[in-house]
Coordinates of C-alpha atoms (C1' of nucleotides) and ligand atoms in Angstrom, one line a residue:
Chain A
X8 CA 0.0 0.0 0.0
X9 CA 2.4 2.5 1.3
X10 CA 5.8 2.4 1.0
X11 CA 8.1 1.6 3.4
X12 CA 9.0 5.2 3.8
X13 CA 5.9 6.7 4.0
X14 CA 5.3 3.6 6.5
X15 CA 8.1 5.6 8.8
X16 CA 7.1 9.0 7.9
X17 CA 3.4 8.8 9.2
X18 CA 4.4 7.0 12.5
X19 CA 7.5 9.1 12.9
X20 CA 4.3 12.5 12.7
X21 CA 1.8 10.7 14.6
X22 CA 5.1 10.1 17.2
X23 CA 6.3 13.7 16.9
X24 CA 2.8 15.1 17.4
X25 CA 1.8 13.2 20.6
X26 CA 5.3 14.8 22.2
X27 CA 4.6 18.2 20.7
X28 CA 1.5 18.3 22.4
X29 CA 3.3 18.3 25.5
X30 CA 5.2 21.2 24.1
X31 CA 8.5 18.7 24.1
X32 CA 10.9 18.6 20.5
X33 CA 12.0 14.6 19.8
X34 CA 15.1 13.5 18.7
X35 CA 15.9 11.5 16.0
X36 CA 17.4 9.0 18.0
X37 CA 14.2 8.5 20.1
X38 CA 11.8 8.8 17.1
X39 CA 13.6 5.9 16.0
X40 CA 13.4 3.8 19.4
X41 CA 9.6 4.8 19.8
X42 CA 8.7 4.0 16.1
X43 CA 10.8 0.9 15.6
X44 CA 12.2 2.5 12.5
X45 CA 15.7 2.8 11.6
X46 CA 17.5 5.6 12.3
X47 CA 19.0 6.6 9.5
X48 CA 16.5 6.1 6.8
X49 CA 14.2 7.8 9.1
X50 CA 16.1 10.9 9.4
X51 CA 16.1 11.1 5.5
X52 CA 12.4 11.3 5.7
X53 CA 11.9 13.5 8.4
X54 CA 14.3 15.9 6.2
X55 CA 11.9 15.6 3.4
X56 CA 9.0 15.9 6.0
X57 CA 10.7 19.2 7.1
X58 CA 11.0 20.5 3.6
X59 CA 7.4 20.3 2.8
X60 CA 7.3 22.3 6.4
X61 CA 4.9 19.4 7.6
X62 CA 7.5 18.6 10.5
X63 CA 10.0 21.6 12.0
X64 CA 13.1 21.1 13.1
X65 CA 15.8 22.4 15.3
X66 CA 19.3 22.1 15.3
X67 CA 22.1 21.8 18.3
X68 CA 21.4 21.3 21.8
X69 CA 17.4 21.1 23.2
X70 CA 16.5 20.9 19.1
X71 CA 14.6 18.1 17.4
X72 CA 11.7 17.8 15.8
X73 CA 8.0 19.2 16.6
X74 CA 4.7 19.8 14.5
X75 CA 3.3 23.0 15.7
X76 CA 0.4 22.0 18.0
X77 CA -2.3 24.4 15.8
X78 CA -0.8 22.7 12.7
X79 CA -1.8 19.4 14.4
X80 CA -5.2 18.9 13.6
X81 CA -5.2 20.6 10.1
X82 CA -2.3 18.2 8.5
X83 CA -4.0 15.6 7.3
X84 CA -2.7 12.1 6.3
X85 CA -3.3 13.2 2.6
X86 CA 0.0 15.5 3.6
X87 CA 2.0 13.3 4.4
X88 CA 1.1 10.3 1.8
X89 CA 2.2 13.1 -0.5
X90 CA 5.3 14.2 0.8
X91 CA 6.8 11.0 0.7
X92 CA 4.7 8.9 -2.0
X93 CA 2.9 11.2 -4.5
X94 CA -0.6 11.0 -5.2
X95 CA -0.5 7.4 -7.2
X96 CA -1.9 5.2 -4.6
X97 CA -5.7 7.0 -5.2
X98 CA -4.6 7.7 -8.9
X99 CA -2.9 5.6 -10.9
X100 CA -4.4 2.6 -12.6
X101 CA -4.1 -0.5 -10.5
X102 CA -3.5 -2.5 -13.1
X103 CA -0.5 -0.3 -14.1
X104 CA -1.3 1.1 -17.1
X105 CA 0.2 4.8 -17.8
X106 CA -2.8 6.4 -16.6
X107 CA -6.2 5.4 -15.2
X108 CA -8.5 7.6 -17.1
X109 CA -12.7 6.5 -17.7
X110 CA -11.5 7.0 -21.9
X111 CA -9.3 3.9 -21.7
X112 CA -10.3 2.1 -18.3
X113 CA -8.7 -1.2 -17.3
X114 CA -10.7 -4.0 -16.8
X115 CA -11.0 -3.5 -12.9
X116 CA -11.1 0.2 -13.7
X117 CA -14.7 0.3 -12.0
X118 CA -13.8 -1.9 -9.0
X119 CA -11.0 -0.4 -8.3
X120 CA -12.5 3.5 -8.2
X121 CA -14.6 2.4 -5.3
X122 CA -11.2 1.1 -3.6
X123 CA -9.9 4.1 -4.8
X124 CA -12.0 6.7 -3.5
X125 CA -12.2 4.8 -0.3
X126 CA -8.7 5.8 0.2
X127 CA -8.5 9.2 -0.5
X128 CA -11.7 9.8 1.2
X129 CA -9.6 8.3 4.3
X130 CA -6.6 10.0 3.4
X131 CA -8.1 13.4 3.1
X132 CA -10.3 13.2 6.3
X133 CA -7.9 11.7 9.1
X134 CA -5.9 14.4 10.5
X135 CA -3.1 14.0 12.7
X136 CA -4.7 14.7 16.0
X137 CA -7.1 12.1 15.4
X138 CA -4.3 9.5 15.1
X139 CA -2.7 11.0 18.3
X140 CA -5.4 10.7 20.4
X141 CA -5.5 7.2 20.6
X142 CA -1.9 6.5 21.0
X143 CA -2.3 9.0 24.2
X144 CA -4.8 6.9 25.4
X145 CA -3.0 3.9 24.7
X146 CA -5.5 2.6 22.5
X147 CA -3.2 2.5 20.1
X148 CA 0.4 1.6 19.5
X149 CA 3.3 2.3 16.8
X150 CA 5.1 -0.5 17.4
X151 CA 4.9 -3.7 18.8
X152 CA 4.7 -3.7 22.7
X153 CA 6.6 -6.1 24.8
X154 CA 5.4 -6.4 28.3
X155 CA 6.8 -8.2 31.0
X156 CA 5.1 -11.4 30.9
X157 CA 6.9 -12.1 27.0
X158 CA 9.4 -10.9 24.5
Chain B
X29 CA -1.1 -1.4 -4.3
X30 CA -0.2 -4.6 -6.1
X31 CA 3.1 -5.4 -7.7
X32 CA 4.5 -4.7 -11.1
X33 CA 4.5 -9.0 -11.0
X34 CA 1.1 -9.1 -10.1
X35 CA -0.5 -6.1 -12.4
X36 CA 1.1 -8.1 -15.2
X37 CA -0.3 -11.4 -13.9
X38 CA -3.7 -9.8 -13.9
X39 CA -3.3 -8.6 -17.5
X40 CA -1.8 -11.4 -18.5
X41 CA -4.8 -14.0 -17.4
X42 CA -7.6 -11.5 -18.5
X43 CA -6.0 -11.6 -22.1
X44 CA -5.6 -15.2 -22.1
X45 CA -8.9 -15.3 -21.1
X46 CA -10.5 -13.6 -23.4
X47 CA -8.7 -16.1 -26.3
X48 CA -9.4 -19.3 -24.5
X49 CA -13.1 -18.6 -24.8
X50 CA -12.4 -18.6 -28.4
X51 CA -10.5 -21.8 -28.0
X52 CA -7.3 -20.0 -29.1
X53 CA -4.1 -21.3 -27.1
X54 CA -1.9 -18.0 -26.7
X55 CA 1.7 -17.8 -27.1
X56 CA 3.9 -15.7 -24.6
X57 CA 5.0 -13.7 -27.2
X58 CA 1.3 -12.4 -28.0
X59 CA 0.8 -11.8 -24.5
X60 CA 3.4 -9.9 -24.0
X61 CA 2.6 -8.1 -26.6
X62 CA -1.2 -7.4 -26.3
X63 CA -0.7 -6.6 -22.9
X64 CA 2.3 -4.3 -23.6
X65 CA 4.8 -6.2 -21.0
X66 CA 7.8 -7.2 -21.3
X67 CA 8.6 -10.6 -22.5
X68 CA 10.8 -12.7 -20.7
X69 CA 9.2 -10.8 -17.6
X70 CA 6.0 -12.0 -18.4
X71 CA 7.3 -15.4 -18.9
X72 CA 8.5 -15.9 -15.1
X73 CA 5.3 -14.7 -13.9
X74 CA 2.8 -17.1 -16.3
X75 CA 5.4 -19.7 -15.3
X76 CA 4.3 -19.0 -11.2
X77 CA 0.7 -19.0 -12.6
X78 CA 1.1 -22.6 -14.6
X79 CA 2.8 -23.5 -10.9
X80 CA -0.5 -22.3 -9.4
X81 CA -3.2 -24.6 -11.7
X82 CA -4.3 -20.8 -12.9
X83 CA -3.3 -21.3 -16.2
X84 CA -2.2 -24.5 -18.0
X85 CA 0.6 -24.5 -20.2
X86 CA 2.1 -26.8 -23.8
X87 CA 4.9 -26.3 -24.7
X88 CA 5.9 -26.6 -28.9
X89 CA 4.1 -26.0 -32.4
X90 CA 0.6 -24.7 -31.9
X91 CA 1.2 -24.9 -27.6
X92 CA 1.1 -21.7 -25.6
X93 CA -1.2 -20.4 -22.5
X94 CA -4.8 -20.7 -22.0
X95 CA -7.3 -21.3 -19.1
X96 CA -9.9 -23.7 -19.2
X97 CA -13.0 -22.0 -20.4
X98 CA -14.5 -23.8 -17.4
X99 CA -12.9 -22.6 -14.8
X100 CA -12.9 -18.7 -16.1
X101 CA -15.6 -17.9 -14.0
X102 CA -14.6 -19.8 -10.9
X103 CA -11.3 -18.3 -11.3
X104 CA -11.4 -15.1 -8.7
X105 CA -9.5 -12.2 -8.6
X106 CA -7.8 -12.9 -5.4
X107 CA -6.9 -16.3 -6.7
X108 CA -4.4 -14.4 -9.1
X109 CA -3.4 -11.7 -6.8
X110 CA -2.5 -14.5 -4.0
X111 CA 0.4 -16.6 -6.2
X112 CA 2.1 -13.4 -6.9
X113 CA 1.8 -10.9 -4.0
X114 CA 0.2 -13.0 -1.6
X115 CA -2.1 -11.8 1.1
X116 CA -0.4 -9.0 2.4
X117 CA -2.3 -6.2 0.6
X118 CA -5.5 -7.1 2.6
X119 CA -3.8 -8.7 5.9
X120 CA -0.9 -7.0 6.6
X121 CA -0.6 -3.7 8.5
X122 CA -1.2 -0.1 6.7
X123 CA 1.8 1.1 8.7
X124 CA 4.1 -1.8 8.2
X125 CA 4.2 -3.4 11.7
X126 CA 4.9 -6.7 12.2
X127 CA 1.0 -7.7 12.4
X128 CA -2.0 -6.2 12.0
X129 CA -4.3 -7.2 14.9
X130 CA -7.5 -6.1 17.5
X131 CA -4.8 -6.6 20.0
X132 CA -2.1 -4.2 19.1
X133 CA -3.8 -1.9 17.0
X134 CA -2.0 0.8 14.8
X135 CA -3.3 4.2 14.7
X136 CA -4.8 4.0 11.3
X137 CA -6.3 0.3 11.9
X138 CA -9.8 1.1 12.0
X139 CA -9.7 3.5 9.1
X140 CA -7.7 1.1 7.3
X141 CA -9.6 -2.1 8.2
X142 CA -12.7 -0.3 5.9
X143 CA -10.2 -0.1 3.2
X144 CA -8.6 -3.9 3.4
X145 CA -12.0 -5.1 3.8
X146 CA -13.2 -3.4 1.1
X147 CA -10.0 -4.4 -1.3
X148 CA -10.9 -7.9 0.3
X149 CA -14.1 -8.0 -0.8
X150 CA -13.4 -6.4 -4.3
X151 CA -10.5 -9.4 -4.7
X152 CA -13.0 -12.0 -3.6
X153 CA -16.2 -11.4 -5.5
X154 CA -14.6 -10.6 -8.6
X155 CA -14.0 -13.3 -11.0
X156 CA -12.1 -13.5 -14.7
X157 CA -14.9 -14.1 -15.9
X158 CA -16.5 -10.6 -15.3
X159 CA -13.1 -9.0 -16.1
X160 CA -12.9 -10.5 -20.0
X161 CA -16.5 -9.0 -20.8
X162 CA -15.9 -5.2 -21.1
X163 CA -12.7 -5.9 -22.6
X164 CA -14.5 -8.2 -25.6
X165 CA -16.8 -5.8 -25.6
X166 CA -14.1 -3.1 -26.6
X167 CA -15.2 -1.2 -23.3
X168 CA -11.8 -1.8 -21.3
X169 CA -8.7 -1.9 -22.0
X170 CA -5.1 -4.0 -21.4
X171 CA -2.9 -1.3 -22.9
X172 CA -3.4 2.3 -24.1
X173 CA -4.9 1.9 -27.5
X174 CA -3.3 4.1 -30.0
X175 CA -5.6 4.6 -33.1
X176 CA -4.8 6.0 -36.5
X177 CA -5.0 9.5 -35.7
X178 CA -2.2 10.4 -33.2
X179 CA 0.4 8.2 -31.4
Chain C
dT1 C1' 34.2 32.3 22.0
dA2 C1' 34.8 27.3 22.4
dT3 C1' 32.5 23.2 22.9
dT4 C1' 28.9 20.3 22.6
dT5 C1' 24.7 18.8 20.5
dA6 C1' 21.7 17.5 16.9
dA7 C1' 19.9 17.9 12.3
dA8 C1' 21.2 18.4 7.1
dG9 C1' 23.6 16.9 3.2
dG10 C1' 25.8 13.8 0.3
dA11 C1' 28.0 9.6 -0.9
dT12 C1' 27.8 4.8 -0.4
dA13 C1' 26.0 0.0 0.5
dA14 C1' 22.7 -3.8 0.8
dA15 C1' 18.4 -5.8 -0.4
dA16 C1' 14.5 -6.4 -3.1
dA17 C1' 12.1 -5.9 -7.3
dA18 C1' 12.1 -5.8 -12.1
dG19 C1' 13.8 -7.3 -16.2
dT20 C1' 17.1 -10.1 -19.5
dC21 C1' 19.5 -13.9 -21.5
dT22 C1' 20.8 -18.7 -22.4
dT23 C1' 20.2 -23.5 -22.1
dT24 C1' 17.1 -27.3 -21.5
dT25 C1' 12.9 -29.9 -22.0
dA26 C1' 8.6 -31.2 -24.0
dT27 C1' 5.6 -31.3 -28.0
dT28 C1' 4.2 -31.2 -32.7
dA29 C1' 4.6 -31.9 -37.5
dT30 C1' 7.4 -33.2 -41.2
Chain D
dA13 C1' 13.4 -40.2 -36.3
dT14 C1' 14.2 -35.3 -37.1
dA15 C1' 13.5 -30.5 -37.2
dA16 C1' 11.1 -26.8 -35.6
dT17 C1' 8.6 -24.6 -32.0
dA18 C1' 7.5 -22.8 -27.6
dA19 C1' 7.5 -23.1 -22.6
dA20 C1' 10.5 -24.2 -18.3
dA21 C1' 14.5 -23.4 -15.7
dG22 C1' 18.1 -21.1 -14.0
dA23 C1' 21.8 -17.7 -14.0
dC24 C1' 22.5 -13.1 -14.5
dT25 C1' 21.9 -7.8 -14.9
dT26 C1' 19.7 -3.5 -14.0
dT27 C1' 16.9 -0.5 -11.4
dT28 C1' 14.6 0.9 -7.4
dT29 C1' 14.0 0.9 -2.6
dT30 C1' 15.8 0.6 1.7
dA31 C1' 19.3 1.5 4.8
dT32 C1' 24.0 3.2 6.4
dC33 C1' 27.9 6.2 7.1
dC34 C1' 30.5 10.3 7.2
dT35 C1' 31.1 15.2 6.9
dT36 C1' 29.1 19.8 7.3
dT37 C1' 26.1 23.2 9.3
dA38 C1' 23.4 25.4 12.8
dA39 C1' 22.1 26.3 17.5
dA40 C1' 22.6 26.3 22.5
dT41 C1' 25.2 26.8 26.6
dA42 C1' 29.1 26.9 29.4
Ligands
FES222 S1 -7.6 2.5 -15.8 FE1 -7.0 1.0 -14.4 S2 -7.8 1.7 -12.6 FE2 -8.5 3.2 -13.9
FES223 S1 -2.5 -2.8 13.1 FE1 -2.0 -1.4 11.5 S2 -3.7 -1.8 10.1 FE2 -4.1 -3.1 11.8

DNA sequence: TATTTAAAGGATAAAAAAGTCTTTTATTAT
DNA sequence: ATAATAAAAGACTTTTTTATCCTTTAAATA
C-alpha cells in the first residue's frame, strides 16, 4: 500500500505530534526507538518531511523535531502520503497502465474507483490529531509492545 | 497497491482469457505483446501462474497459454493476486508493523480495516470471468490503445 | 568564543524488485 | 526419427528501494 518510507514518515508525525503536544521537541534518536524504525533512513524522511514544512526542526542542543500544535489537527494524512509517495496510490491505474482515465479504463477500472475513492476519502479526512489521540490513550500503539510477561 | 509482477499477472490471465473462450491457445510472445509487457518478464510470472493450476501451459508447435474455459468464471481475482503478491495487501498492517491485529492496533487500523475489507471483498467477488466481458466488448482496456489519428 | 549537541547533506552499501539472457525440455509436424 | 517450435528453468543484470555512514552546518550553553 504504502511504502516503506511513508510507513516511517506517518508514524514518525503521529510520534512527533503526541510529544509536541506536550510542548517537548523529539530527537531523531528517540523517534527511531519509539517507532521501531531505523534511524538513519528515518532521518532522511523527516528531512523531506521538514522540507514540505509538515514537521520543523531544530538544530544543536534542546533541538529536534516538533509539528506546531495548531498545525496538528489541520495536516491531514493526505500531507504526508504526499510528501513521501505522490498522489499514485488513489490515482494511478491498479493495473499499471500509464494512466487510469474512464477513456481507456482497465478491466478492474470500475472496481477499483470504489477502492480508490475509499482511500482518498480516508486519506483526506484523518488528521493527525485524530491519530494522536489514541496513541495518548494507549488505544493504540506504533510499534509492537513487549510487556513483562513475554518478548 | 499490487506489484508490477502481479499487475502483469492480472493482464496477462484476463488476455488469455479472453482467447481461451475462443478456443485459441496464446503464445507468450502475443501476451506480451497485447498486454504491452515485457517478455521474458512475463514469462516468469505465467510460469508462477502454470505452478498455481491458474493457467495451464504446452509447450511446442501450436502450444502456448490458455485457461480452461470452465474454470474462467470460478477463477477469482484474489486467486491471481494471492500466487504473486500474496495476502499482504489485505492482511498485513497499513503502517508496516509486524502484524496487524485487535490486540495491538496501529493508529490507522480502523480507518484502514474499511479499506482492506473493502479491497478484500473487491479481490473476492470478482471473478475473470467478469473481467474478459468489457474488454470483448471493446469497453476496457489492457494497454493504451493508439488509433490512426495520433500516437 | 569554544564546545557540545543534533539535524542536514551527500556519498555509499545492501536488499529487493524488475527485467534479461541462455540453455534445457517437451511437443508437434514433417 | 528429425527438425522446428514454444515453454521451463536457472543464471544473470539492472533499477529501485531501503538502509547506512561520514562530513558539514546550525544552534545552544558553558
Ligand atoms: S484504468 Fe486501471 S484503474 Fe482506472
Ligand atoms: S495494526 Fe495497522 S492496520 Fe491493523
Amino acid at each position: 500500500m504504502f511504502s516503506k518510507a511513508c510507513e516511517y514518515g506517518i508514524r514518525a508525525c503521529i510520534y512527533i505530534a503526541t510529544q509536541s503536544l506536550s510542548d517537548k521537541r523529539v530527537s531523531l534518536k528517540e523517534i527511531a526507538k519509539e517507532i521501531d524504525s531505523p534511524e538513519p533512513f528515518t532521518a532522511k524522511i523527516l528531512q523531506e518531511l521538514v522540507k514540505n514544512k509538515i514537521v520543523d526542526s531544530v538544530k544543536g542542543p534542546s533541538g529536534g523535531f516538533m509539528i506546531s500544535p495548531s498545525n496538528i489537527s489541520t495536516i491531514m494524512l493526505r500531507d504526508i502520503v504526499f510528501s513521501i509517495d505522490g498522489d499514485s496510490i488513489y490515482k494511478g491505474c491498479g493495473l499499471g497502465m500509464k494512466e487510469c482515465s474512464e477513456i481507456c479504463p482497465c478491466p478492474i477500472h470500475n472496481q477499483f474507483k470504489i477502492i480508490k475513492n475509499g482511500i482518498k476519502e480516508m486519506l483526506d479526512t484523518t488528521n493527525l490529531h485524530q491519530l494522536t489521540y489514541g496513541l495518548q490513550n494507549g488505544m493504540t500503539f506504533l510499534k509492537i509492545e513487549k510487556n513483562e510477561f513475554r518478548d
